[in-house]
mmCIF file with all atom_site columns, C-alpha atoms in Angstrom:
data_model
loop_
_atom_site.group_PDB
_atom_site.id
_atom_site.type_symbol
_atom_site.label_atom_id
_atom_site.label_alt_id
_atom_site.label_comp_id
_atom_site.label_asym_id
_atom_site.label_entity_id
_atom_site.label_seq_id
_atom_site.pdbx_PDB_ins_code
_atom_site.Cartn_x
_atom_site.Cartn_y
_atom_site.Cartn_z
_atom_site.occupancy
_atom_site.B_iso_or_equiv
_atom_site.pdbx_formal_charge
_atom_site.auth_seq_id
_atom_site.auth_comp_id
_atom_site.auth_asym_id
_atom_site.auth_atom_id
_atom_site.pdbx_PDB_model_num
ATOM 1   C CA . MET A 1 1   ? 0.000  0.000   0.000  1.00 0.00 ? 142 MET A CA 1
ATOM 2   C CA . TYR A 1 2   ? 1.061  3.589   -0.577 1.00 0.00 ? 143 TYR A CA 1
ATOM 3   C CA . ILE A 1 3   ? 0.480  6.701   1.498  1.00 0.00 ? 144 ILE A CA 1
ATOM 4   C CA . GLN A 1 4   ? 1.619  10.313  1.083  1.00 0.00 ? 145 GLN A CA 1
ATOM 5   C CA . LEU A 1 5   ? 3.364  11.727  4.138  1.00 0.00 ? 146 LEU A CA 1
ATOM 6   C CA . ASN A 1 6   ? 5.266  14.989  4.441  1.00 0.00 ? 147 ASN A CA 1
ATOM 7   C CA . GLY A 1 7   ? 5.351  15.331  0.663  1.00 0.00 ? 148 GLY A CA 1
ATOM 8   C CA . GLN A 1 8   ? 6.748  11.806  0.227  1.00 0.00 ? 149 GLN A CA 1
ATOM 9   C CA . ILE A 1 9   ? 5.159  8.652   -1.151 1.00 0.00 ? 150 ILE A CA 1
ATOM 10  C CA . ILE A 1 10  ? 5.756  5.901   1.408  1.00 0.00 ? 151 ILE A CA 1
ATOM 11  C CA . TYR A 1 11  ? 5.131  2.204   0.846  1.00 0.00 ? 152 TYR A CA 1
ATOM 12  C CA . TYR A 1 12  ? 4.005  -0.142  3.618  1.00 0.00 ? 153 TYR A CA 1
ATOM 13  C CA . GLU A 1 13  ? 2.472  -3.560  4.112  1.00 0.00 ? 154 GLU A CA 1
ATOM 14  C CA . LYS A 1 14  ? -0.240 -4.341  6.658  1.00 0.00 ? 155 LYS A CA 1
ATOM 15  C CA . THR A 1 15  ? -0.568 -7.860  8.041  1.00 0.00 ? 156 THR A CA 1
ATOM 16  C CA . GLY A 1 16  ? -2.520 -9.552  10.811 1.00 0.00 ? 157 GLY A CA 1
ATOM 17  C CA . GLU A 1 17  ? -4.964 -8.420  13.478 1.00 0.00 ? 158 GLU A CA 1
ATOM 18  C CA . GLY A 1 18  ? -4.611 -7.092  16.995 1.00 0.00 ? 159 GLY A CA 1
ATOM 19  C CA . SER A 1 19  ? -2.762 -4.224  18.625 1.00 0.00 ? 160 SER A CA 1
ATOM 20  C CA . PRO A 1 20  ? -0.638 -2.267  16.131 1.00 0.00 ? 161 PRO A CA 1
ATOM 21  C CA . VAL A 1 21  ? 3.112  -2.749  15.758 1.00 0.00 ? 162 VAL A CA 1
ATOM 22  C CA . ILE A 1 22  ? 5.305  -0.704  13.395 1.00 0.00 ? 163 ILE A CA 1
ATOM 23  C CA . LEU A 1 23  ? 8.539  -2.167  12.002 1.00 0.00 ? 164 LEU A CA 1
ATOM 24  C CA . ALA A 1 24  ? 11.383 -0.022  10.654 1.00 0.00 ? 165 ALA A CA 1
ATOM 25  C CA . HIS A 1 25  ? 14.368 -1.470  8.756  1.00 0.00 ? 166 HIS A CA 1
ATOM 26  C CA . GLY A 1 26  ? 17.978 -0.336  8.544  1.00 0.00 ? 167 GLY A CA 1
ATOM 27  C CA . ASN A 1 27  ? 20.092 1.615   6.046  1.00 0.00 ? 168 ASN A CA 1
ATOM 28  C CA . ASN A 1 28  ? 19.762 0.540   2.399  1.00 0.00 ? 169 ASN A CA 1
ATOM 29  C CA . GLU A 1 29  ? 17.256 -2.196  3.310  1.00 0.00 ? 170 GLU A CA 1
ATOM 30  C CA . THR A 1 30  ? 13.493 -2.702  2.980  1.00 0.00 ? 171 THR A CA 1
ATOM 31  C CA . HIS A 1 31  ? 10.669 -4.165  5.052  1.00 0.00 ? 172 HIS A CA 1
ATOM 32  C CA . LYS A 1 32  ? 11.534 -7.541  3.490  1.00 0.00 ? 173 LYS A CA 1
ATOM 33  C CA . ILE A 1 33  ? 14.314 -8.086  6.042  1.00 0.00 ? 174 ILE A CA 1
ATOM 34  C CA . PHE A 1 34  ? 11.494 -8.923  8.464  1.00 0.00 ? 175 PHE A CA 1
ATOM 35  C CA . ASP A 1 35  ? 10.135 -11.812 6.378  1.00 0.00 ? 176 ASP A CA 1
ATOM 36  C CA . ALA A 1 36  ? 10.738 -14.298 9.198  1.00 0.00 ? 177 ALA A CA 1
ATOM 37  C CA . LEU A 1 37  ? 9.359  -11.972 11.884 1.00 0.00 ? 178 LEU A CA 1
ATOM 38  C CA . ILE A 1 38  ? 6.151  -10.680 10.310 1.00 0.00 ? 179 ILE A CA 1
ATOM 39  C CA . PRO A 1 39  ? 4.246  -13.989 9.976  1.00 0.00 ? 180 PRO A CA 1
ATOM 40  C CA . GLN A 1 40  ? 4.820  -14.757 13.659 1.00 0.00 ? 181 GLN A CA 1
ATOM 41  C CA . LEU A 1 41  ? 4.198  -11.246 14.955 1.00 0.00 ? 182 LEU A CA 1
ATOM 42  C CA . SER A 1 42  ? 1.025  -10.859 12.883 1.00 0.00 ? 183 SER A CA 1
ATOM 43  C CA . LYS A 1 43  ? -0.627 -13.748 14.739 1.00 0.00 ? 184 LYS A CA 1
ATOM 44  C CA . LYS A 1 44  ? -1.097 -11.382 17.689 1.00 0.00 ? 185 LYS A CA 1
ATOM 45  C CA . HIS A 1 45  ? -0.709 -7.913  16.193 1.00 0.00 ? 186 HIS A CA 1
ATOM 46  C CA . THR A 1 46  ? -1.567 -5.778  13.198 1.00 0.00 ? 187 THR A CA 1
ATOM 47  C CA . VAL A 1 47  ? 1.890  -5.310  11.741 1.00 0.00 ? 188 VAL A CA 1
ATOM 48  C CA . TYR A 1 48  ? 2.784  -2.259  9.660  1.00 0.00 ? 189 TYR A CA 1
ATOM 49  C CA . ALA A 1 49  ? 6.093  -2.871  7.863  1.00 0.00 ? 190 ALA A CA 1
ATOM 50  C CA . ILE A 1 50  ? 7.287  0.341   6.244  1.00 0.00 ? 191 ILE A CA 1
ATOM 51  C CA . ASP A 1 51  ? 9.848  1.130   3.554  1.00 0.00 ? 192 ASP A CA 1
ATOM 52  C CA . SER A 1 52  ? 11.538 4.315   4.780  1.00 0.00 ? 193 SER A CA 1
ATOM 53  C CA . ARG A 1 53  ? 11.699 7.285   2.412  1.00 0.00 ? 194 ARG A CA 1
ATOM 54  C CA . GLY A 1 54  ? 14.149 6.618   -0.395 1.00 0.00 ? 195 GLY A CA 1
ATOM 55  C CA . HIS A 1 55  ? 14.111 2.863   0.283  1.00 0.00 ? 196 HIS A CA 1
ATOM 56  C CA . GLY A 1 56  ? 12.401 -0.055  -1.396 1.00 0.00 ? 197 GLY A CA 1
ATOM 57  C CA . LEU A 1 57  ? 9.104  0.875   -3.038 1.00 0.00 ? 198 LEU A CA 1
ATOM 58  C CA . SER A 1 58  ? 8.926  4.300   -1.368 1.00 0.00 ? 199 SER A CA 1
ATOM 59  C CA . ALA A 1 59  ? 9.719  7.348   -3.487 1.00 0.00 ? 200 ALA A CA 1
ATOM 60  C CA . SER A 1 60  ? 13.359 8.333   -3.947 1.00 0.00 ? 201 SER A CA 1
ATOM 61  C CA . VAL A 1 61  ? 14.847 11.405  -2.283 1.00 0.00 ? 202 VAL A CA 1
ATOM 62  C CA . ASP A 1 62  ? 17.923 13.533  -2.931 1.00 0.00 ? 203 ASP A CA 1
ATOM 63  C CA . GLU A 1 63  ? 19.162 13.536  0.652  1.00 0.00 ? 204 GLU A CA 1
ATOM 64  C CA . PHE A 1 64  ? 18.472 11.712  3.881  1.00 0.00 ? 205 PHE A CA 1
ATOM 65  C CA . HIS A 1 65  ? 18.007 12.864  7.470  1.00 0.00 ? 206 HIS A CA 1
ATOM 66  C CA . TYR A 1 66  ? 16.936 10.759  10.417 1.00 0.00 ? 207 TYR A CA 1
ATOM 67  C CA . ASP A 1 67  ? 14.733 13.553  11.685 1.00 0.00 ? 208 ASP A CA 1
ATOM 68  C CA . ASP A 1 68  ? 12.737 13.466  8.431  1.00 0.00 ? 209 ASP A CA 1
ATOM 69  C CA . MET A 1 69  ? 12.269 9.710   8.781  1.00 0.00 ? 210 MET A CA 1
ATOM 70  C CA . ALA A 1 70  ? 11.098 10.127  12.381 1.00 0.00 ? 211 ALA A CA 1
ATOM 71  C CA . ASN A 1 71  ? 8.594  12.742  11.271 1.00 0.00 ? 212 ASN A CA 1
ATOM 72  C CA . ASP A 1 72  ? 7.366  10.315  8.607  1.00 0.00 ? 213 ASP A CA 1
ATOM 73  C CA . MET A 1 73  ? 6.654  7.726   11.311 1.00 0.00 ? 214 MET A CA 1
ATOM 74  C CA . ILE A 1 74  ? 4.751  10.241  13.406 1.00 0.00 ? 215 ILE A CA 1
ATOM 75  C CA . ALA A 1 75  ? 2.748  11.343  10.352 1.00 0.00 ? 216 ALA A CA 1
ATOM 76  C CA . PHE A 1 76  ? 2.065  7.689   9.474  1.00 0.00 ? 217 PHE A CA 1
ATOM 77  C CA . ILE A 1 77  ? 0.532  7.031   12.896 1.00 0.00 ? 218 ILE A CA 1
ATOM 78  C CA . GLN A 1 78  ? -1.577 10.161  12.649 1.00 0.00 ? 219 GLN A CA 1
ATOM 79  C CA . ALA A 1 79  ? -2.735 9.488   9.075  1.00 0.00 ? 220 ALA A CA 1
ATOM 80  C CA . LEU A 1 80  ? -3.888 5.943   9.874  1.00 0.00 ? 221 LEU A CA 1
ATOM 81  C CA . ASP A 1 81  ? -5.344 6.929   13.268 1.00 0.00 ? 222 ASP A CA 1
ATOM 82  C CA . LEU A 1 82  ? -3.311 4.235   14.997 1.00 0.00 ? 223 LEU A CA 1
ATOM 83  C CA . ILE A 1 83  ? -3.861 4.135   18.731 1.00 0.00 ? 224 ILE A CA 1
ATOM 84  C CA . ASN A 1 84  ? -0.636 3.773   20.705 1.00 0.00 ? 225 ASN A CA 1
ATOM 85  C CA . PRO A 1 85  ? 1.267  1.423   18.402 1.00 0.00 ? 226 PRO A CA 1
ATOM 86  C CA . ALA A 1 86  ? 4.359  -0.378  19.564 1.00 0.00 ? 227 ALA A CA 1
ATOM 87  C CA . PHE A 1 87  ? 7.486  0.317   17.516 1.00 0.00 ? 228 PHE A CA 1
ATOM 88  C CA . TYR A 1 88  ? 10.490 -1.816  16.653 1.00 0.00 ? 229 TYR A CA 1
ATOM 89  C CA . GLY A 1 89  ? 13.422 -0.407  14.713 1.00 0.00 ? 230 GLY A CA 1
ATOM 90  C CA . PHE A 1 90  ? 16.647 -2.056  13.561 1.00 0.00 ? 231 PHE A CA 1
ATOM 91  C CA . SER A 1 91  ? 19.854 -0.031  13.125 1.00 0.00 ? 232 SER A CA 1
ATOM 92  C CA . ASP A 1 92  ? 18.764 3.152   11.279 1.00 0.00 ? 233 ASP A CA 1
ATOM 93  C CA . GLY A 1 93  ? 15.196 2.154   12.131 1.00 0.00 ? 234 GLY A CA 1
ATOM 94  C CA . GLY A 1 94  ? 16.192 2.110   15.782 1.00 0.00 ? 235 GLY A CA 1
ATOM 95  C CA . ILE A 1 95  ? 17.567 5.637   15.483 1.00 0.00 ? 236 ILE A CA 1
ATOM 96  C CA . VAL A 1 96  ? 14.278 6.697   13.897 1.00 0.00 ? 237 VAL A CA 1
ATOM 97  C CA . GLY A 1 97  ? 12.376 5.066   16.753 1.00 0.00 ? 238 GLY A CA 1
ATOM 98  C CA . LEU A 1 98  ? 14.417 6.873   19.388 1.00 0.00 ? 239 LEU A CA 1
ATOM 99  C CA . LEU A 1 99  ? 13.829 10.218  17.679 1.00 0.00 ? 240 LEU A CA 1
ATOM 100 C CA . ALA A 1 100 ? 10.103 9.649   17.130 1.00 0.00 ? 241 ALA A CA 1
ATOM 101 C CA . ALA A 1 101 ? 9.553  8.485   20.712 1.00 0.00 ? 242 ALA A CA 1
ATOM 102 C CA . SER A 1 102 ? 11.498 11.436  22.111 1.00 0.00 ? 243 SER A CA 1
ATOM 103 C CA . LYS A 1 103 ? 9.317  13.822  20.095 1.00 0.00 ? 244 LYS A CA 1
ATOM 104 C CA . CYS A 1 104 ? 5.966  12.167  20.865 1.00 0.00 ? 245 CYS A CA 1
ATOM 105 C CA . PRO A 1 105 ? 6.328  9.602   23.671 1.00 0.00 ? 246 PRO A CA 1
ATOM 106 C CA . ALA A 1 106 ? 2.597  9.511   24.417 1.00 0.00 ? 247 ALA A CA 1
ATOM 107 C CA . MET A 1 107 ? 1.950  8.363   20.857 1.00 0.00 ? 248 MET A CA 1
ATOM 108 C CA . PHE A 1 108 ? 3.521  4.923   21.452 1.00 0.00 ? 249 PHE A CA 1
ATOM 109 C CA . SER A 1 109 ? 2.747  2.044   23.810 1.00 0.00 ? 250 SER A CA 1
ATOM 110 C CA . ALA A 1 110 ? 6.258  0.573   23.728 1.00 0.00 ? 251 ALA A CA 1
ATOM 111 C CA . LEU A 1 111 ? 9.584  0.952   21.940 1.00 0.00 ? 252 LEU A CA 1
ATOM 112 C CA . ALA A 1 112 ? 12.171 -1.663  21.003 1.00 0.00 ? 253 ALA A CA 1
ATOM 113 C CA . VAL A 1 113 ? 15.398 -0.810  19.201 1.00 0.00 ? 254 VAL A CA 1
ATOM 114 C CA . SER A 1 114 ? 18.425 -2.838  18.208 1.00 0.00 ? 255 SER A CA 1
ATOM 115 C CA . GLY A 1 115 ? 21.844 -1.849  16.914 1.00 0.00 ? 256 GLY A CA 1
ATOM 116 C CA . ALA A 1 116 ? 21.097 1.864   17.247 1.00 0.00 ? 257 ALA A CA 1
ATOM 117 C CA . ASN A 1 117 ? 23.658 4.601   17.858 1.00 0.00 ? 258 ASN A CA 1
ATOM 118 C CA . LEU A 1 118 ? 23.433 8.147   19.211 1.00 0.00 ? 259 LEU A CA 1
ATOM 119 C CA . THR A 1 119 ? 26.186 9.710   17.098 1.00 0.00 ? 260 THR A CA 1
ATOM 120 C CA . PRO A 1 120 ? 28.439 8.534   14.249 1.00 0.00 ? 261 PRO A CA 1
ATOM 121 C CA . SER A 1 121 ? 31.203 7.953   16.807 1.00 0.00 ? 262 SER A CA 1
ATOM 122 C CA . GLY A 1 122 ? 29.046 5.242   18.371 1.00 0.00 ? 263 GLY A CA 1
ATOM 123 C CA . TRP A 1 123 ? 30.320 2.877   15.676 1.00 0.00 ? 264 TRP A CA 1
ATOM 124 C CA . LYS A 1 124 ? 33.359 0.715   16.364 1.00 0.00 ? 265 LYS A CA 1
ATOM 125 C CA . PHE A 1 125 ? 36.503 1.968   14.614 1.00 0.00 ? 266 PHE A CA 1
ATOM 126 C CA . PHE A 1 126 ? 36.940 -0.528  11.776 1.00 0.00 ? 267 PHE A CA 1
ATOM 127 C CA . PRO A 1 127 ? 33.275 -0.699  10.698 1.00 0.00 ? 268 PRO A CA 1
ATOM 128 C CA . ARG A 1 128 ? 33.149 3.099   10.658 1.00 0.00 ? 269 ARG A CA 1
ATOM 129 C CA . LEU A 1 129 ? 36.369 3.237   8.634  1.00 0.00 ? 270 LEU A CA 1
ATOM 130 C CA . SER A 1 130 ? 34.872 0.771   6.163  1.00 0.00 ? 271 SER A CA 1
ATOM 131 C CA . VAL A 1 131 ? 31.776 2.949   5.791  1.00 0.00 ? 272 VAL A CA 1
ATOM 132 C CA . ARG A 1 132 ? 33.951 6.026   5.236  1.00 0.00 ? 273 ARG A CA 1
ATOM 133 C CA . LEU A 1 133 ? 35.990 4.301   2.519  1.00 0.00 ? 274 LEU A CA 1
ATOM 134 C CA . HIS A 1 134 ? 32.800 3.070   0.893  1.00 0.00 ? 275 HIS A CA 1
ATOM 135 C CA . TYR A 1 135 ? 31.493 6.638   0.812  1.00 0.00 ? 276 TYR A CA 1
ATOM 136 C CA . ILE A 1 136 ? 34.675 7.878   -0.862 1.00 0.00 ? 277 ILE A CA 1
ATOM 137 C CA . LYS A 1 137 ? 34.080 5.347   -3.650 1.00 0.00 ? 278 LYS A CA 1
ATOM 138 C CA . LYS A 1 138 ? 30.298 5.604   -4.024 1.00 0.00 ? 279 LYS A CA 1
ATOM 139 C CA . LYS A 1 139 ? 29.337 9.077   -2.710 1.00 0.00 ? 280 LYS A CA 1
ATOM 140 C CA . SER A 1 140 ? 25.994 7.582   -1.726 1.00 0.00 ? 281 SER A CA 1
ATOM 141 C CA . PRO A 1 141 ? 23.697 9.922   0.272  1.00 0.00 ? 282 PRO A CA 1
ATOM 142 C CA . LEU A 1 142 ? 22.640 6.917   2.353  1.00 0.00 ? 283 LEU A CA 1
ATOM 143 C CA . ILE A 1 143 ? 26.224 6.266   3.393  1.00 0.00 ? 284 ILE A CA 1
ATOM 144 C CA . ARG A 1 144 ? 26.747 9.971   4.038  1.00 0.00 ? 285 ARG A CA 1
ATOM 145 C CA . LEU A 1 145 ? 23.797 9.864   6.436  1.00 0.00 ? 286 LEU A CA 1
ATOM 146 C CA . MET A 1 146 ? 25.571 7.322   8.639  1.00 0.00 ? 287 MET A CA 1
ATOM 147 C CA . LEU A 1 147 ? 28.759 9.409   8.679  1.00 0.00 ? 288 LEU A CA 1
ATOM 148 C CA . LYS A 1 148 ? 27.060 12.722  9.553  1.00 0.00 ? 289 LYS A CA 1
ATOM 149 C CA . GLU A 1 149 ? 24.115 11.729  11.762 1.00 0.00 ? 290 GLU A CA 1
ATOM 150 C CA . PRO A 1 150 ? 22.474 11.161  14.203 1.00 0.00 ? 291 PRO A CA 1
ATOM 151 C CA . HIS A 1 151 ? 23.045 13.532  17.112 1.00 0.00 ? 292 HIS A CA 1
ATOM 152 C CA . ILE A 1 152 ? 20.788 12.302  19.904 1.00 0.00 ? 293 ILE A CA 1
ATOM 153 C CA . SER A 1 153 ? 21.393 13.726  23.357 1.00 0.00 ? 294 SER A CA 1
ATOM 154 C CA . LYS A 1 154 ? 20.879 12.296  26.831 1.00 0.00 ? 295 LYS A CA 1
ATOM 155 C CA . SER A 1 155 ? 18.167 14.929  27.237 1.00 0.00 ? 296 SER A CA 1
ATOM 156 C CA . ASP A 1 156 ? 16.399 13.605  24.127 1.00 0.00 ? 297 ASP A CA 1
ATOM 157 C CA . LEU A 1 157 ? 16.446 10.070  25.494 1.00 0.00 ? 298 LEU A CA 1
ATOM 158 C CA . GLY A 1 158 ? 15.185 11.256  28.865 1.00 0.00 ? 299 GLY A CA 1
ATOM 159 C CA . LYS A 1 159 ? 11.942 12.323  27.163 1.00 0.00 ? 300 LYS A CA 1
ATOM 160 C CA . ILE A 1 160 ? 11.145 8.705   26.289 1.00 0.00 ? 301 ILE A CA 1
ATOM 161 C CA . THR A 1 161 ? 8.780  7.704   29.060 1.00 0.00 ? 302 THR A CA 1
ATOM 162 C CA . ILE A 1 162 ? 7.311  4.534   27.556 1.00 0.00 ? 303 ILE A CA 1
ATOM 163 C CA . PRO A 1 163 ? 8.492  0.943   28.155 1.00 0.00 ? 304 PRO A CA 1
ATOM 164 C CA . THR A 1 164 ? 11.670 0.515   26.122 1.00 0.00 ? 305 THR A CA 1
ATOM 165 C CA . LEU A 1 165 ? 13.797 -2.477  25.169 1.00 0.00 ? 306 LEU A CA 1
ATOM 166 C CA . VAL A 1 166 ? 17.359 -1.833  23.967 1.00 0.00 ? 307 VAL A CA 1
ATOM 167 C CA . LEU A 1 167 ? 19.059 -4.663  22.080 1.00 0.00 ? 308 LEU A CA 1
ATOM 168 C CA . ALA A 1 168 ? 22.446 -5.293  20.519 1.00 0.00 ? 309 ALA A CA 1
ATOM 169 C CA . GLY A 1 169 ? 24.612 -8.264  19.632 1.00 0.00 ? 310 GLY A CA 1
ATOM 170 C CA . SER A 1 170 ? 27.744 -8.989  21.620 1.00 0.00 ? 311 SER A CA 1
ATOM 171 C CA . LYS A 1 171 ? 29.601 -8.787  18.282 1.00 0.00 ? 312 LYS A CA 1
ATOM 172 C CA . ASP A 1 172 ? 27.738 -5.692  17.077 1.00 0.00 ? 313 ASP A CA 1
ATOM 173 C CA . ILE A 1 173 ? 29.348 -2.974  14.965 1.00 0.00 ? 314 ILE A CA 1
ATOM 174 C CA . ILE A 1 174 ? 28.028 -0.504  17.537 1.00 0.00 ? 315 ILE A CA 1
ATOM 175 C CA . LYS A 1 175 ? 30.172 0.025   20.626 1.00 0.00 ? 316 LYS A CA 1
ATOM 176 C CA . LYS A 1 176 ? 28.823 -1.773  23.675 1.00 0.00 ? 317 LYS A CA 1
ATOM 177 C CA . ASN A 1 177 ? 29.182 1.415   25.730 1.00 0.00 ? 318 ASN A CA 1
ATOM 178 C CA . GLU A 1 178 ? 26.989 3.223   23.197 1.00 0.00 ? 319 GLU A CA 1
ATOM 179 C CA . THR A 1 179 ? 24.211 0.662   23.629 1.00 0.00 ? 320 THR A CA 1
ATOM 180 C CA . LYS A 1 180 ? 24.558 0.835   27.398 1.00 0.00 ? 321 LYS A CA 1
ATOM 181 C CA . ARG A 1 181 ? 24.419 4.647   27.227 1.00 0.00 ? 322 ARG A CA 1
ATOM 182 C CA . ILE A 1 182 ? 21.117 4.492   25.354 1.00 0.00 ? 323 ILE A CA 1
ATOM 183 C CA . ALA A 1 183 ? 19.579 2.167   27.922 1.00 0.00 ? 324 ALA A CA 1
ATOM 184 C CA . ALA A 1 184 ? 20.938 4.135   30.885 1.00 0.00 ? 325 ALA A CA 1
ATOM 185 C CA . SER A 1 185 ? 19.483 7.388   29.538 1.00 0.00 ? 326 SER A CA 1
ATOM 186 C CA . ILE A 1 186 ? 15.936 6.078   29.005 1.00 0.00 ? 327 ILE A CA 1
ATOM 187 C CA . PRO A 1 187 ? 14.023 5.787   32.303 1.00 0.00 ? 328 PRO A CA 1
ATOM 188 C CA . ASP A 1 188 ? 13.361 2.179   33.342 1.00 0.00 ? 329 ASP A CA 1
ATOM 189 C CA . SER A 1 189 ? 14.467 0.710   30.022 1.00 0.00 ? 330 SER A CA 1
ATOM 190 C CA . ILE A 1 190 ? 15.549 -2.919  29.604 1.00 0.00 ? 331 ILE A CA 1
ATOM 191 C CA . LEU A 1 191 ? 18.984 -3.711  28.162 1.00 0.00 ? 332 LEU A CA 1
ATOM 192 C CA . LYS A 1 192 ? 19.787 -7.016  26.460 1.00 0.00 ? 333 LYS A CA 1
ATOM 193 C CA . ILE A 1 193 ? 23.145 -7.784  24.871 1.00 0.00 ? 334 ILE A CA 1
ATOM 194 C CA . LEU A 1 194 ? 22.655 -11.006 22.906 1.00 0.00 ? 335 LEU A CA 1
ATOM 195 C CA . PRO A 1 195 ? 25.614 -13.409 23.180 1.00 0.00 ? 336 PRO A CA 1
ATOM 196 C CA . GLY A 1 196 ? 27.292 -14.395 19.928 1.00 0.00 ? 337 GLY A CA 1
ATOM 197 C CA . GLU A 1 197 ? 25.092 -12.206 17.737 1.00 0.00 ? 338 GLU A CA 1
ATOM 198 C CA . THR A 1 198 ? 26.368 -9.627  15.271 1.00 0.00 ? 339 THR A CA 1
ATOM 199 C CA . HIS A 1 199 ? 24.670 -6.389  14.251 1.00 0.00 ? 340 HIS A CA 1
ATOM 200 C CA . SER A 1 200 ? 22.121 -8.149  12.054 1.00 0.00 ? 341 SER A CA 1
ATOM 201 C CA . SER A 1 201 ? 22.378 -11.917 12.628 1.00 0.00 ? 342 SER A CA 1
ATOM 202 C CA . TYR A 1 202 ? 19.317 -12.135 14.887 1.00 0.00 ? 343 TYR A CA 1
ATOM 203 C CA . VAL A 1 203 ? 17.243 -9.645  12.855 1.00 0.00 ? 344 VAL A CA 1
ATOM 204 C CA . VAL A 1 204 ? 17.630 -9.925  9.084  1.00 0.00 ? 345 VAL A CA 1
ATOM 205 C CA . HIS A 1 205 ? 15.624 -12.911 7.735  1.00 0.00 ? 346 HIS A CA 1
ATOM 206 C CA . SER A 1 206 ? 15.945 -14.440 11.206 1.00 0.00 ? 347 SER A CA 1
ATOM 207 C CA . PRO A 1 207 ? 13.373 -16.155 13.463 1.00 0.00 ? 348 PRO A CA 1
ATOM 208 C CA . LYS A 1 208 ? 15.444 -15.299 16.545 1.00 0.00 ? 349 LYS A CA 1
ATOM 209 C CA . LEU A 1 209 ? 13.932 -11.845 17.034 1.00 0.00 ? 350 LEU A CA 1
ATOM 210 C CA . PHE A 1 210 ? 10.309 -12.944 17.415 1.00 0.00 ? 351 PHE A CA 1
ATOM 211 C CA . PRO A 1 211 ? 10.453 -14.517 20.899 1.00 0.00 ? 352 PRO A CA 1
ATOM 212 C CA . ILE A 1 212 ? 12.327 -11.494 22.236 1.00 0.00 ? 353 ILE A CA 1
ATOM 213 C CA . LEU A 1 213 ? 9.804  -8.994  20.872 1.00 0.00 ? 354 LEU A CA 1
ATOM 214 C CA . ASP A 1 214 ? 6.849  -11.246 21.663 1.00 0.00 ? 355 ASP A CA 1
ATOM 215 C CA . GLU A 1 215 ? 7.767  -11.357 25.343 1.00 0.00 ? 356 GLU A CA 1
ATOM 216 C CA . PHE A 1 216 ? 8.272  -7.605  25.502 1.00 0.00 ? 357 PHE A CA 1
ATOM 217 C CA . PHE A 1 217 ? 5.246  -6.539  23.477 1.00 0.00 ? 358 PHE A CA 1
ATOM 218 C CA . SER A 1 218 ? 2.962  -9.034  25.257 1.00 0.00 ? 359 SER A CA 1
ATOM 219 C CA . SER A 1 219 ? 3.619  -7.154  28.473 1.00 0.00 ? 360 SER A CA 1
ATOM 220 C CA . HIS A 1 220 ? 3.118  -3.630  27.084 1.00 0.00 ? 361 HIS A CA 1
ATOM 221 C CA . CYS A 1 221 ? 0.793  -3.701  24.042 1.00 0.00 ? 362 CYS A CA 1
#
């Protein structure tokens, strides 16, 4: 399905019945990374899997900003009259979730993020170097986004007053201290570092994420 939000054409898929859950993918991905998650999650929830602006079947854009993507999510909830949806975001989607929830915490019932960072320096050295070298070769605006943004403050995170789950893999490309900082700055949040998992191994086309989200959302949706 398509919807116009903030002057952009955004594609999304709606599946299942029950309390609403929004899923947001990472950089240069689409909602299809959740193909193992959606069928399970939609047994209990109405799942809205969105292609972020400039991704997948959504309209292309000339430049990217996380704040714009967060505003798209807020506009999406308002346009569809969703009542207190839960939100899960992976990587860039997690950044978008943090920003959206800090802007409008009362709009959500619960927030789960994984592999998110607060600033570009939240990446580990070698993955960030790899991204920088890739940008030199490709000059992609999506890669530039990761090098220049986000800039989320402790004060921003302190505005998130809903139940929050913060996830990362023990082998994540995001620094462990960065993940811990996110959790420590959000009141009463839950932190889980998943042993042996990388940035995406338990998320992308993986059934491992469902039981984690199911337990969390069952308590707060």
